[in-house]
CSV table of C-alpha atoms in Angstrom, one decimal:
chain,number,residue,atom,x,y,z
X,1,MET,CA,-151.8,128.6,186.0
X,2,ILE,CA,-151.7,129.4,189.7
X,3,SER,CA,-154.1,132.3,189.4
X,4,ARG,CA,-156.4,130.2,187.2
X,5,LEU,CA,-156.5,127.6,189.9
X,6,ARG,CA,-157.2,130.3,192.5
X,7,ASP,CA,-160.1,131.7,190.6
X,8,TYR,CA,-161.5,128.2,190.1
X,9,LEU,CA,-161.3,127.4,193.7
X,10,MET,CA,-162.8,130.7,194.6
X,11,VAL,CA,-165.9,130.2,192.4
X,12,ILE,CA,-166.4,126.7,193.8
X,13,LEU,CA,-166.1,128.1,197.4
X,14,VAL,CA,-168.6,130.9,196.8
X,15,LEU,CA,-171.1,128.5,195.2
X,16,GLY,CA,-170.7,126.1,198.2
X,17,LEU,CA,-171.2,128.9,200.6
X,18,VAL,CA,-174.4,130.1,198.9
X,19,TRP,CA,-175.6,126.6,198.9
X,20,GLN,CA,-174.8,126.1,202.6
X,21,LEU,CA,-176.6,129.3,203.5
X,22,PHE,CA,-179.7,128.3,201.6
X,23,ALA,CA,-179.7,124.8,203.2
X,24,PHE,CA,-179.3,126.4,206.6
X,25,TRP,CA,-182.1,128.9,206.0
X,26,LEU,CA,-184.6,126.4,204.5
X,27,GLN,CA,-183.9,123.5,206.9
X,28,GLU,CA,-185.4,121.2,204.3
X,29,PRO,CA,-184.5,117.5,203.9
X,30,LEU,CA,-184.8,117.8,200.1
X,31,LEU,CA,-182.0,120.3,200.1
X,32,PRO,CA,-179.1,118.8,202.1
X,33,SER,CA,-176.2,121.1,203.0
X,34,PRO,CA,-172.8,120.6,201.3
X,35,SER,CA,-171.3,119.3,204.5
X,36,GLU,CA,-174.0,116.5,204.7
X,37,VAL,CA,-173.3,115.6,201.1
X,38,LEU,CA,-169.5,115.6,201.7
X,39,ASN,CA,-170.0,113.4,204.7
X,40,LEU,CA,-172.1,110.9,202.8
X,41,LEU,CA,-169.6,111.0,199.9
X,42,TRP,CA,-166.9,110.0,202.4
X,43,ALA,CA,-169.0,107.3,204.0
X,44,GLU,CA,-169.8,105.8,200.6
X,45,VAL,CA,-166.1,106.0,199.6
X,46,SER,CA,-165.0,104.2,202.8
X,47,ARG,CA,-167.7,101.5,202.3
X,48,GLY,CA,-166.2,100.8,198.9
X,49,ASN,CA,-169.6,101.3,197.3
X,50,LEU,CA,-168.9,104.4,195.4
X,51,LEU,CA,-165.6,103.3,193.9
X,52,HIS,CA,-167.2,100.1,192.6
X,53,HIS,CA,-170.1,101.9,190.9
X,54,LEU,CA,-167.7,104.7,189.7
X,55,LEU,CA,-165.4,102.2,188.1
X,56,VAL,CA,-168.3,100.4,186.4
X,57,THR,CA,-169.6,103.6,184.9
X,58,LEU,CA,-166.1,104.8,184.0
X,59,ARG,CA,-165.5,101.5,182.1
X,60,ARG,CA,-168.7,102.1,180.1
X,61,VAL,CA,-167.8,105.7,179.4
X,62,VAL,CA,-164.3,104.8,178.2
X,63,ILE,CA,-165.4,102.0,175.9
X,64,ALA,CA,-168.3,104.1,174.5
X,65,PHE,CA,-165.9,107.1,174.1
X,66,VAL,CA,-163.2,105.2,172.2
X,67,PHE,CA,-165.6,103.6,169.8
X,68,ALA,CA,-167.7,106.7,169.3
X,69,MET,CA,-164.6,108.7,168.5
X,70,LEU,CA,-163.2,106.0,166.2
X,71,PHE,CA,-166.4,105.6,164.1
X,72,GLY,CA,-167.3,109.2,164.3
X,73,ILE,CA,-163.9,110.3,162.9
X,74,LEU,CA,-164.0,107.7,160.1
X,75,LEU,CA,-167.5,108.7,159.1
X,76,GLY,CA,-166.9,112.4,159.4
X,77,TRP,CA,-163.7,112.1,157.4
X,78,CYS,CA,-165.3,110.2,154.6
X,79,MET,CA,-168.2,112.7,154.5
X,80,GLY,CA,-166.0,115.7,154.5
X,81,ARG,CA,-163.7,114.4,151.8
X,82,HIS,CA,-166.0,112.8,149.4
X,83,ARG,CA,-169.0,114.6,148.1
X,84,GLN,CA,-170.8,111.4,147.1
X,85,SER,CA,-170.5,109.6,150.4
X,86,ASN,CA,-171.7,112.8,152.1
X,87,ARG,CA,-174.8,112.7,149.8
X,88,TRP,CA,-175.5,109.1,150.8
X,89,LEU,CA,-174.8,109.3,154.5
X,90,ASP,CA,-176.1,112.8,155.3
X,91,PRO,CA,-179.8,111.6,155.6
X,92,VAL,CA,-178.7,108.9,158.0
X,93,LEU,CA,-176.7,111.4,160.0
X,94,VAL,CA,-179.5,113.8,160.3
X,95,LEU,CA,-181.9,111.0,161.4
X,96,LEU,CA,-179.4,109.9,164.1
X,97,LEU,CA,-178.8,113.4,165.2
X,98,ASN,CA,-182.5,114.1,165.7
X,99,LEU,CA,-183.4,110.7,167.2
X,100,PRO,CA,-183.8,111.3,171.0
X,101,ALA,CA,-181.1,109.4,173.0
X,102,LEU,CA,-183.9,107.8,175.1
X,103,VAL,CA,-185.6,106.3,172.0
X,104,LEU,CA,-182.4,104.7,170.9
X,105,ILE,CA,-181.7,103.3,174.3
X,106,ILE,CA,-185.2,101.9,174.7
X,107,LEU,CA,-185.2,100.3,171.2
X,108,LEU,CA,-181.8,98.7,171.8
X,109,TYR,CA,-182.9,97.3,175.2
X,110,VAL,CA,-186.1,96.0,173.6
X,111,TRP,CA,-184.3,94.4,170.7
X,112,MET,CA,-181.1,93.1,172.4
X,113,GLY,CA,-182.4,92.6,176.0
X,114,LEU,CA,-181.1,94.4,179.1
X,115,VAL,CA,-177.5,93.4,178.4
X,116,GLU,CA,-174.2,95.3,178.6
X,117,SER,CA,-173.6,95.3,174.9
X,118,ALA,CA,-177.0,97.0,174.3
X,119,ALA,CA,-176.2,99.6,176.9
X,120,VAL,CA,-172.8,100.5,175.4
X,121,LEU,CA,-174.0,100.3,171.8
X,122,ALA,CA,-176.8,102.8,172.7
X,123,VAL,CA,-174.3,105.3,174.0
X,124,ILE,CA,-172.0,104.8,171.0
X,125,LEU,CA,-174.8,105.3,168.5
X,126,ASN,CA,-175.9,108.4,170.4
X,127,LYS,CA,-172.5,110.0,170.2
X,128,VAL,CA,-171.2,109.0,166.7
X,129,PRO,CA,-173.2,111.5,164.7
X,130,ASN,CA,-172.0,114.4,166.9
X,131,VAL,CA,-168.4,113.4,166.3
X,132,ALA,CA,-169.0,112.9,162.6
X,133,VAL,CA,-170.5,116.3,162.2
X,134,THR,CA,-167.6,118.0,163.9
X,135,ILE,CA,-164.9,116.1,162.0
X,136,ARG,CA,-166.7,116.6,158.7
X,137,GLU,CA,-166.4,120.3,159.3
X,138,GLY,CA,-162.7,119.9,160.0
X,139,ALA,CA,-162.2,117.7,156.9
X,140,ARG,CA,-163.9,120.3,154.8
X,141,SER,CA,-161.7,123.1,156.1
X,142,LEU,CA,-158.3,121.5,155.2
X,143,ASP,CA,-156.0,123.9,153.5
X,144,PRO,CA,-155.9,123.1,149.8
X,145,GLN,CA,-152.6,124.9,149.3
X,146,LEU,CA,-150.9,122.7,151.8
X,147,GLU,CA,-152.6,119.7,150.2
X,148,GLN,CA,-151.0,120.7,146.8
X,149,MET,CA,-147.6,121.2,148.5
X,150,ALA,CA,-147.8,117.7,150.0
X,151,GLN,CA,-148.7,116.3,146.6
X,152,ALA,CA,-145.9,118.2,144.9
X,153,TYR,CA,-143.3,116.9,147.4
X,154,HIS,CA,-144.7,113.4,147.3
X,155,PHE,CA,-145.7,113.0,151.0
X,156,SER,CA,-146.3,109.4,152.0
X,157,LEU,CA,-149.6,108.4,153.5
X,158,SER,CA,-148.3,108.4,157.1
X,159,GLN,CA,-146.8,111.9,156.5
X,160,ARG,CA,-150.1,113.1,155.3
X,161,VAL,CA,-152.0,111.7,158.2
X,162,PHE,CA,-149.6,112.8,161.0
X,163,ASP,CA,-148.0,115.9,159.6
X,164,LEU,CA,-150.7,117.4,157.3
X,165,TRP,CA,-154.2,116.3,158.3
X,166,LEU,CA,-154.0,115.6,162.1
X,167,PRO,CA,-152.6,119.0,163.0
X,168,GLN,CA,-155.3,120.7,161.0
X,169,LEU,CA,-158.0,118.5,162.5
X,170,PHE,CA,-156.7,118.9,166.0
X,171,PRO,CA,-159.1,121.7,167.1
X,172,TYR,CA,-162.0,119.8,165.8
X,173,LEU,CA,-160.8,116.6,167.5
X,174,MET,CA,-160.4,118.4,170.8
X,175,GLY,CA,-163.9,119.9,170.4
X,176,ALA,CA,-165.4,116.4,169.7
X,177,MET,CA,-163.5,114.9,172.6
X,178,ARG,CA,-164.6,117.6,175.1
X,179,SER,CA,-168.2,117.6,174.2
X,180,GLY,CA,-168.1,113.8,173.7
X,181,LEU,CA,-166.9,113.1,177.2
X,182,ALA,CA,-169.6,115.4,178.7
X,183,LEU,CA,-172.3,113.9,176.6
X,184,ILE,CA,-171.3,110.3,176.9
X,185,TRP,CA,-171.2,110.1,180.7
X,186,LYS,CA,-174.7,111.7,180.9
X,187,ILE,CA,-176.1,109.2,178.4
X,188,VAL,CA,-174.4,106.3,180.3
X,189,LEU,CA,-176.2,107.3,183.4
X,190,VAL,CA,-179.6,107.2,181.6
X,191,VAL,CA,-178.7,103.8,180.2
X,192,GLU,CA,-177.7,102.5,183.6
X,193,LEU,CA,-180.9,103.9,185.2
X,194,LEU,CA,-183.1,102.2,182.6
X,195,GLY,CA,-181.5,98.8,182.4
X,196,ARG,CA,-178.4,98.0,184.4
X,197,SER,CA,-177.9,96.8,188.0
X,198,ASP,CA,-174.7,98.6,188.7
X,199,GLY,CA,-173.0,102.0,188.0
X,200,ILE,CA,-173.7,105.5,189.1
X,201,GLY,CA,-177.0,105.6,187.1
X,202,PHE,CA,-178.2,102.6,189.0
X,203,GLN,CA,-177.4,104.1,192.4
X,204,LEU,CA,-179.1,107.3,191.3
X,205,HIS,CA,-182.2,105.3,190.5
X,206,LEU,CA,-182.2,103.8,194.0
X,207,ALA,CA,-181.7,107.2,195.6
X,208,PHE,CA,-184.5,108.6,193.5
X,209,GLN,CA,-186.9,106.0,194.7
X,210,MET,CA,-186.1,106.9,198.3
X,211,PHE,CA,-186.0,110.6,197.6
X,212,ASP,CA,-182.4,110.6,199.0
X,213,VAL,CA,-181.2,113.9,197.6
X,214,ALA,CA,-177.9,113.8,199.5
X,215,MET,CA,-177.1,110.5,197.8
X,216,ILE,CA,-178.0,111.8,194.4
X,217,LEU,CA,-175.7,114.8,194.8
X,218,ALA,CA,-172.9,112.7,196.3
X,219,TYR,CA,-172.8,110.3,193.4
X,220,SER,CA,-173.1,113.1,190.8
X,221,PHE,CA,-170.3,115.1,192.3
X,222,SER,CA,-168.0,112.1,192.4
X,223,PHE,CA,-168.4,111.7,188.6
X,224,ILE,CA,-168.1,115.4,187.8
X,225,LEU,CA,-164.8,115.3,189.7
X,226,VAL,CA,-163.6,112.3,187.6
X,227,VAL,CA,-164.5,114.1,184.4
X,228,GLN,CA,-162.8,117.3,185.6
X,229,LEU,CA,-159.7,115.2,186.5
X,230,ILE,CA,-159.6,113.7,183.0
X,231,GLU,CA,-159.8,117.2,181.5
X,232,TRP,CA,-156.9,118.4,183.7
X,233,THR,CA,-154.6,115.5,183.4
X,234,LEU,CA,-155.3,114.3,179.9
X,235,LEU,CA,-157.0,116.8,177.6
X,236,GLN,CA,-155.4,120.0,178.7
X,237,PRO,CA,-151.8,118.7,178.6
X,238,LEU,CA,-152.5,117.1,175.2
X,239,GLU,CA,-153.8,120.4,173.9
X,240,ARG,CA,-150.8,122.4,175.3
X,241,ARG,CA,-148.4,119.9,173.7
X,242,ALA,CA,-150.1,120.1,170.3
X,243,ARG,CA,-150.5,123.9,170.3
X,244,ARG,CA,-146.8,124.5,171.1
X,245,TRP,CA,-146.1,125.7,167.6
X,246,GLN,CA,-148.6,128.6,168.0
X,247,GLY,CA,-146.4,130.1,170.8
X,248,GLU,CA,-147.3,131.7,174.1
X,249,GLY,CA,-149.8,134.3,172.8
X,250,ALA,CA,-152.1,132.0,170.9
X,251,ARG,CA,-152.5,129.4,173.6
X,252,CYS,CA,-156.0,128.4,174.3
X,253,HIS,CA,-157.2,129.3,177.8
X,254,ALA,CA,-160.0,126.8,178.1
E,1,MET,CA,-136.8,116.4,128.1
E,2,LEU,CA,-140.4,117.6,128.4
E,3,GLU,CA,-142.7,118.8,125.7
E,4,LEU,CA,-146.3,119.7,126.5
E,5,ARG,CA,-149.1,120.6,124.1
E,6,LEU,CA,-152.3,122.2,125.2
E,7,GLU,CA,-155.2,122.1,122.8
E,8,SER,CA,-158.2,122.6,124.9
E,9,LYS,CA,-159.6,125.9,123.6
E,10,ALA,CA,-163.1,124.5,123.1
E,11,TYR,CA,-163.6,123.3,126.7
E,12,ASP,CA,-165.2,125.3,129.5
E,13,ARG,CA,-162.3,124.9,132.0
E,14,SER,CA,-159.7,125.9,129.5
E,15,LEU,CA,-157.9,129.1,130.2
E,16,LEU,CA,-154.9,128.2,128.1
E,17,GLY,CA,-154.1,127.0,124.7
E,18,PRO,CA,-153.5,126.1,122.1
E,19,LEU,CA,-150.0,126.2,123.3
E,20,THR,CA,-146.8,124.3,123.1
E,21,ILE,CA,-144.1,124.3,125.7
E,22,LYS,CA,-140.8,122.5,125.3
E,23,ILE,CA,-138.2,122.4,128.0
E,24,GLU,CA,-134.7,121.2,127.5
E,25,PRO,CA,-132.2,120.2,130.2
E,26,GLY,CA,-130.7,123.4,131.6
E,27,GLN,CA,-133.2,125.6,130.0
E,28,ARG,CA,-134.5,128.6,131.9
E,29,LEU,CA,-137.9,129.6,130.7
E,30,ALA,CA,-140.0,132.5,131.9
E,31,LEU,CA,-143.8,132.6,131.6
E,32,ILE,CA,-144.9,136.2,131.6
E,33,GLY,CA,-148.2,137.9,131.2
E,34,PRO,CA,-150.9,139.7,133.1
E,35,SER,CA,-152.3,138.2,136.2
E,36,GLY,CA,-155.2,135.8,135.7
E,37,CYS,CA,-154.0,134.7,132.3
E,38,GLY,CA,-153.3,131.2,133.5
E,39,LYS,CA,-149.6,131.3,134.3
E,40,THR,CA,-150.0,129.4,137.6
E,41,THR,CA,-152.4,127.0,136.0
E,42,LEU,CA,-149.7,126.2,133.5
E,43,LEU,CA,-147.2,125.5,136.3
E,44,ASN,CA,-149.7,123.3,138.0
E,45,ILE,CA,-150.1,121.3,134.8
E,46,LEU,CA,-146.4,121.0,134.4
E,47,SER,CA,-145.9,119.8,137.9
E,48,GLY,CA,-148.7,117.3,137.6
E,49,LEU,CA,-150.9,118.8,140.3
E,50,ASP,CA,-153.6,119.7,137.8
E,51,SER,CA,-153.7,116.3,136.2
E,52,ASP,CA,-157.4,116.5,135.1
E,53,TYR,CA,-156.9,119.6,133.0
E,54,ILE,CA,-158.6,119.0,129.7
E,55,GLY,CA,-156.6,118.9,126.6
E,56,VAL,CA,-153.2,118.3,128.0
E,57,ARG,CA,-151.0,116.2,125.9
E,58,TYR,CA,-147.4,115.4,126.6
E,59,VAL,CA,-145.4,114.9,123.5
E,60,GLN,CA,-142.5,113.8,125.6
E,61,ARG,CA,-142.2,113.5,129.3
E,62,ASP,CA,-139.1,112.0,130.9
E,63,ASP,CA,-139.2,110.8,134.4
E,64,LEU,CA,-138.2,114.0,136.0
E,65,LEU,CA,-137.9,115.0,139.7
E,66,ILE,CA,-139.8,118.3,139.8
E,67,ALA,CA,-139.6,120.8,142.7
E,68,TYR,CA,-142.3,123.4,143.0
E,69,MET,CA,-141.7,126.7,144.8
E,70,PHE,CA,-145.2,128.1,145.3
E,71,GLN,CA,-146.0,131.8,145.4
E,72,GLU,CA,-146.8,131.4,149.1
E,73,PRO,CA,-144.1,129.6,151.1
E,74,ARG,CA,-146.5,126.8,152.0
E,75,LEU,CA,-144.6,125.6,155.0
E,76,LEU,CA,-146.4,123.4,157.6
E,77,PRO,CA,-146.9,125.9,160.4
E,78,TRP,CA,-146.9,123.2,163.1
E,79,ARG,CA,-143.5,121.8,162.0
E,80,THR,CA,-140.2,123.4,162.4
E,81,VAL,CA,-138.2,124.6,159.4
E,82,ALA,CA,-136.0,121.5,159.6
E,83,GLN,CA,-139.0,119.2,159.9
E,84,ASN,CA,-140.5,120.9,156.9
E,85,LEU,CA,-137.4,120.2,154.8
E,86,VAL,CA,-137.2,116.6,156.0
E,87,LEU,CA,-140.9,116.0,155.2
E,88,ALA,CA,-140.2,117.2,151.6
E,89,GLY,CA,-137.5,114.5,151.3
E,90,VAL,CA,-134.4,116.3,152.3
E,91,SER,CA,-132.1,114.1,154.4
E,92,PRO,CA,-131.7,115.3,158.0
E,93,ASP,CA,-128.0,115.7,157.6
E,94,ALA,CA,-128.4,118.0,154.6
E,95,VAL,CA,-130.8,120.4,156.3
E,96,ASP,CA,-128.2,122.8,157.6
E,97,SER,CA,-126.2,123.0,154.4
E,98,ALA,CA,-129.4,123.5,152.4
E,99,LEU,CA,-130.4,126.4,154.6
E,100,SER,CA,-127.0,128.1,154.7
E,101,GLU,CA,-127.0,127.9,150.9
E,102,VAL,CA,-129.9,130.3,150.8
E,103,GLY,CA,-128.3,132.5,153.4
E,104,LEU,CA,-130.2,131.3,156.5
E,105,HIS,CA,-128.5,130.3,159.7
E,106,ASP,CA,-129.9,129.2,163.0
E,107,VAL,CA,-133.5,128.9,161.7
E,108,ALA,CA,-133.7,125.1,161.6
E,109,GLY,CA,-135.5,124.9,165.0
E,110,LEU,CA,-137.9,127.8,164.4
E,111,TYR,CA,-141.5,127.5,163.5
E,112,PRO,CA,-142.7,129.2,160.2
E,113,ARG,CA,-144.6,131.9,162.1
E,114,GLN,CA,-141.3,133.1,163.5
E,115,LEU,CA,-140.0,133.9,160.0
E,116,SER,CA,-140.5,136.9,157.9
E,117,LEU,CA,-142.0,136.4,154.4
E,118,GLY,CA,-138.5,136.9,152.9
E,119,MET,CA,-137.1,134.2,155.2
E,120,ALA,CA,-140.0,131.9,154.6
E,121,ARG,CA,-139.5,132.2,150.8
E,122,ARG,CA,-135.8,131.3,151.3
E,123,VAL,CA,-136.8,128.3,153.3
E,124,ALA,CA,-139.2,127.3,150.5
E,125,LEU,CA,-136.4,127.8,148.0
E,126,ALA,CA,-134.0,125.7,150.1
E,127,ARG,CA,-136.7,122.9,150.3
E,128,ALA,CA,-137.1,123.0,146.5
E,129,LEU,CA,-133.4,122.9,145.7
E,130,ALA,CA,-132.4,120.4,148.4
E,131,ILE,CA,-134.4,117.6,146.9
E,132,LYS,CA,-132.1,117.9,143.9
E,133,PRO,CA,-134.7,118.3,141.2
E,134,ASP,CA,-134.3,118.1,137.4
E,135,LEU,CA,-136.9,120.8,136.9
E,136,LEU,CA,-137.5,123.8,139.2
E,137,LEU,CA,-140.9,125.5,139.0
E,138,LEU,CA,-140.9,129.0,140.5
E,139,ASP,CA,-144.2,130.8,140.9
E,140,GLU,CA,-143.6,134.6,141.4
E,141,PRO,CA,-140.7,134.0,143.8
E,142,LEU,CA,-140.1,137.8,144.3
E,143,VAL,CA,-143.7,139.1,144.6
E,144,SER,CA,-144.8,141.1,147.6
E,145,LEU,CA,-141.3,141.5,149.0
E,146,ASP,CA,-139.9,145.0,149.5
E,147,PRO,CA,-137.5,146.1,146.7
E,148,GLN,CA,-134.3,145.5,148.7
E,149,MET,CA,-135.4,142.0,149.8
E,150,ALA,CA,-136.6,141.2,146.2
E,151,SER,CA,-133.2,142.2,144.7
E,152,GLN,CA,-131.3,140.2,147.3
E,153,LEU,CA,-133.4,137.1,146.6
E,154,ARG,CA,-133.1,137.7,142.8
E,155,GLN,CA,-129.3,137.8,143.2
E,156,LEU,CA,-129.4,134.6,145.3
E,157,LEU,CA,-131.6,132.9,142.7
E,158,LYS,CA,-129.2,133.9,140.0
E,159,LYS,CA,-126.2,132.6,141.9
E,160,LEU,CA,-127.9,129.3,142.8
E,161,LEU,CA,-129.1,128.7,139.2
E,162,ALA,CA,-125.6,129.5,137.9
E,163,GLU,CA,-124.2,126.9,140.2
E,164,ARG,CA,-126.5,124.3,138.7
E,165,PRO,CA,-126.2,124.5,134.9
E,166,TRP,CA,-128.1,121.2,134.4
E,167,LEU,CA,-131.2,122.4,136.2
E,168,SER,CA,-134.1,123.4,134.1
E,169,MET,CA,-136.4,126.1,135.4
E,170,VAL,CA,-139.8,127.5,134.6
E,171,LEU,CA,-140.4,130.9,136.2
E,172,VAL,CA,-143.8,132.5,136.4
E,173,SER,CA,-143.6,136.3,136.8
E,174,HIS,CA,-145.5,139.4,136.0
E,175,ASP,CA,-142.2,141.4,136.2
E,176,PRO,CA,-140.2,141.6,132.9
E,177,VAL,CA,-137.1,142.5,134.9
E,178,ASP,CA,-137.2,139.2,136.8
E,179,ALA,CA,-137.8,137.3,133.6
E,180,ARG,CA,-134.8,139.0,131.9
E,181,GLU,CA,-132.5,138.4,134.8
E,182,LEU,CA,-133.3,134.8,135.6
E,183,ALA,CA,-134.4,133.3,132.3
E,184,ASP,CA,-132.9,132.7,128.9
E,185,SER,CA,-136.2,132.2,127.0
E,186,TRP,CA,-139.6,133.6,127.4
E,187,LEU,CA,-143.1,132.6,126.7
E,188,SER,CA,-145.7,135.4,126.8
E,189,LEU,CA,-149.3,134.5,127.6
E,190,ASP,CA,-152.2,136.7,127.2
E,191,PHE,CA,-156.0,136.4,127.6
E,192,LYS,CA,-156.7,135.7,123.9
E,193,ASN,CA,-154.3,132.8,123.7
E,194,GLU,CA,-154.7,132.9,120.0
E,195,ARG,CA,-151.0,132.9,119.2
E,196,VAL,CA,-148.8,130.0,119.9
E,197,LEU,CA,-145.7,131.5,121.4
E,198,LEU,CA,-142.7,129.3,121.4
E,199,PRO,CA,-139.9,130.1,123.7
E,200,SER,CA,-137.5,132.4,122.0
E,201,GLU,CA,-133.9,131.2,122.0
E,202,GLU,CA,-132.2,134.5,121.9
E,203,LYS,CA,-132.3,137.1,124.6
E,204,THR,CA,-134.5,139.9,123.4
E,205,ALA,CA,-135.3,142.9,125.4
E,206,SER,CA,-139.0,142.7,124.7
E,207,ALA,CA,-140.2,140.4,127.5
E,208,GLY,CA,-143.8,141.6,127.5
């Protein structure tokens, strides 16, 4: 754990150093140095600006994440377990998977107006098919032998869910959650840029109009940091807890 | 107590039949025959797992509690031994005594990956017996164990069965020795399935 943290910090430090050197060498306002970005970040934090927009974006991310996971899991489970439902829903899924995020966002804004519900719904609809595809794979790979065992020993529904299915689906759930978090916050920024008047995406929009690269970087880094914190404090401990049965050797070093 | 008639020779899925199996309380029946002849399918039908098998007709089927010990231990790898037993319906207080009955001590807190195949089989046996079944189905309980382990487990099975004279058992085995040691009647299956072989009541040496 300590050595992993050390490596992590070292990579960040080296990248920062390279960036600083380039910025110093080019002396170009379109490539601000890391120290300028950090200064601006701090200034925005102390003005309270950054926190406000960060929380607005975070709220959208959380709502979209929860609903996208919920619907995606339900859809993926049904499609993985029932051949017939897979046959009916697969064309819809393929359509949604291949529909560009931007098209969905524009359509929903046009149909529903530039409102919060349209923004969040656009993000959810963009993410649901990804979750569904992952969970469908998981649902298809459930061990039929354990299924028989559960049937022979008359497992109750809750026992099946929590002791039989969830542990088998867990790697797929983790995968869907990881990629989900990364994808959702990126789409949320686009949604904000196109039709909201607050959030990180909105601030990026303003900075873009003024070619304020330092501002763009400061706001992006703030959210990358938040996502990284979620990974460290929520996802990784959850994963460690759930993988305890595999023992030391099999632990995932993500 | 349980009488099953299979008459599905004409259908595609049918591996078995026509065939009649009758199991009385306390009867120990061995199904023997070459691998692939449908012994496990027959166990699955008896246990109710293969309920859509064509041509199954129960002449009589009392409401029995059936325990199935599969060929693989089939323990949930993410649950401890004790949790595996409790999930199958063993009361938490009875876990330790159920395990010590099959000769296992201090394994309740272990995960299945920490057990050898022999130990995992014993856990599976403990699970099957601890739910206090009327009918015990055993699918090749001694297969792929080394000879010493196999003979230990055979002795253990013999002892546990002797302690439960009311318990009916259906054993699937490819090994005539197991069948002779553990069962009192035999049903031999082969690929042709043309003969209806009723369980023989007397102990004969020809188990094949």
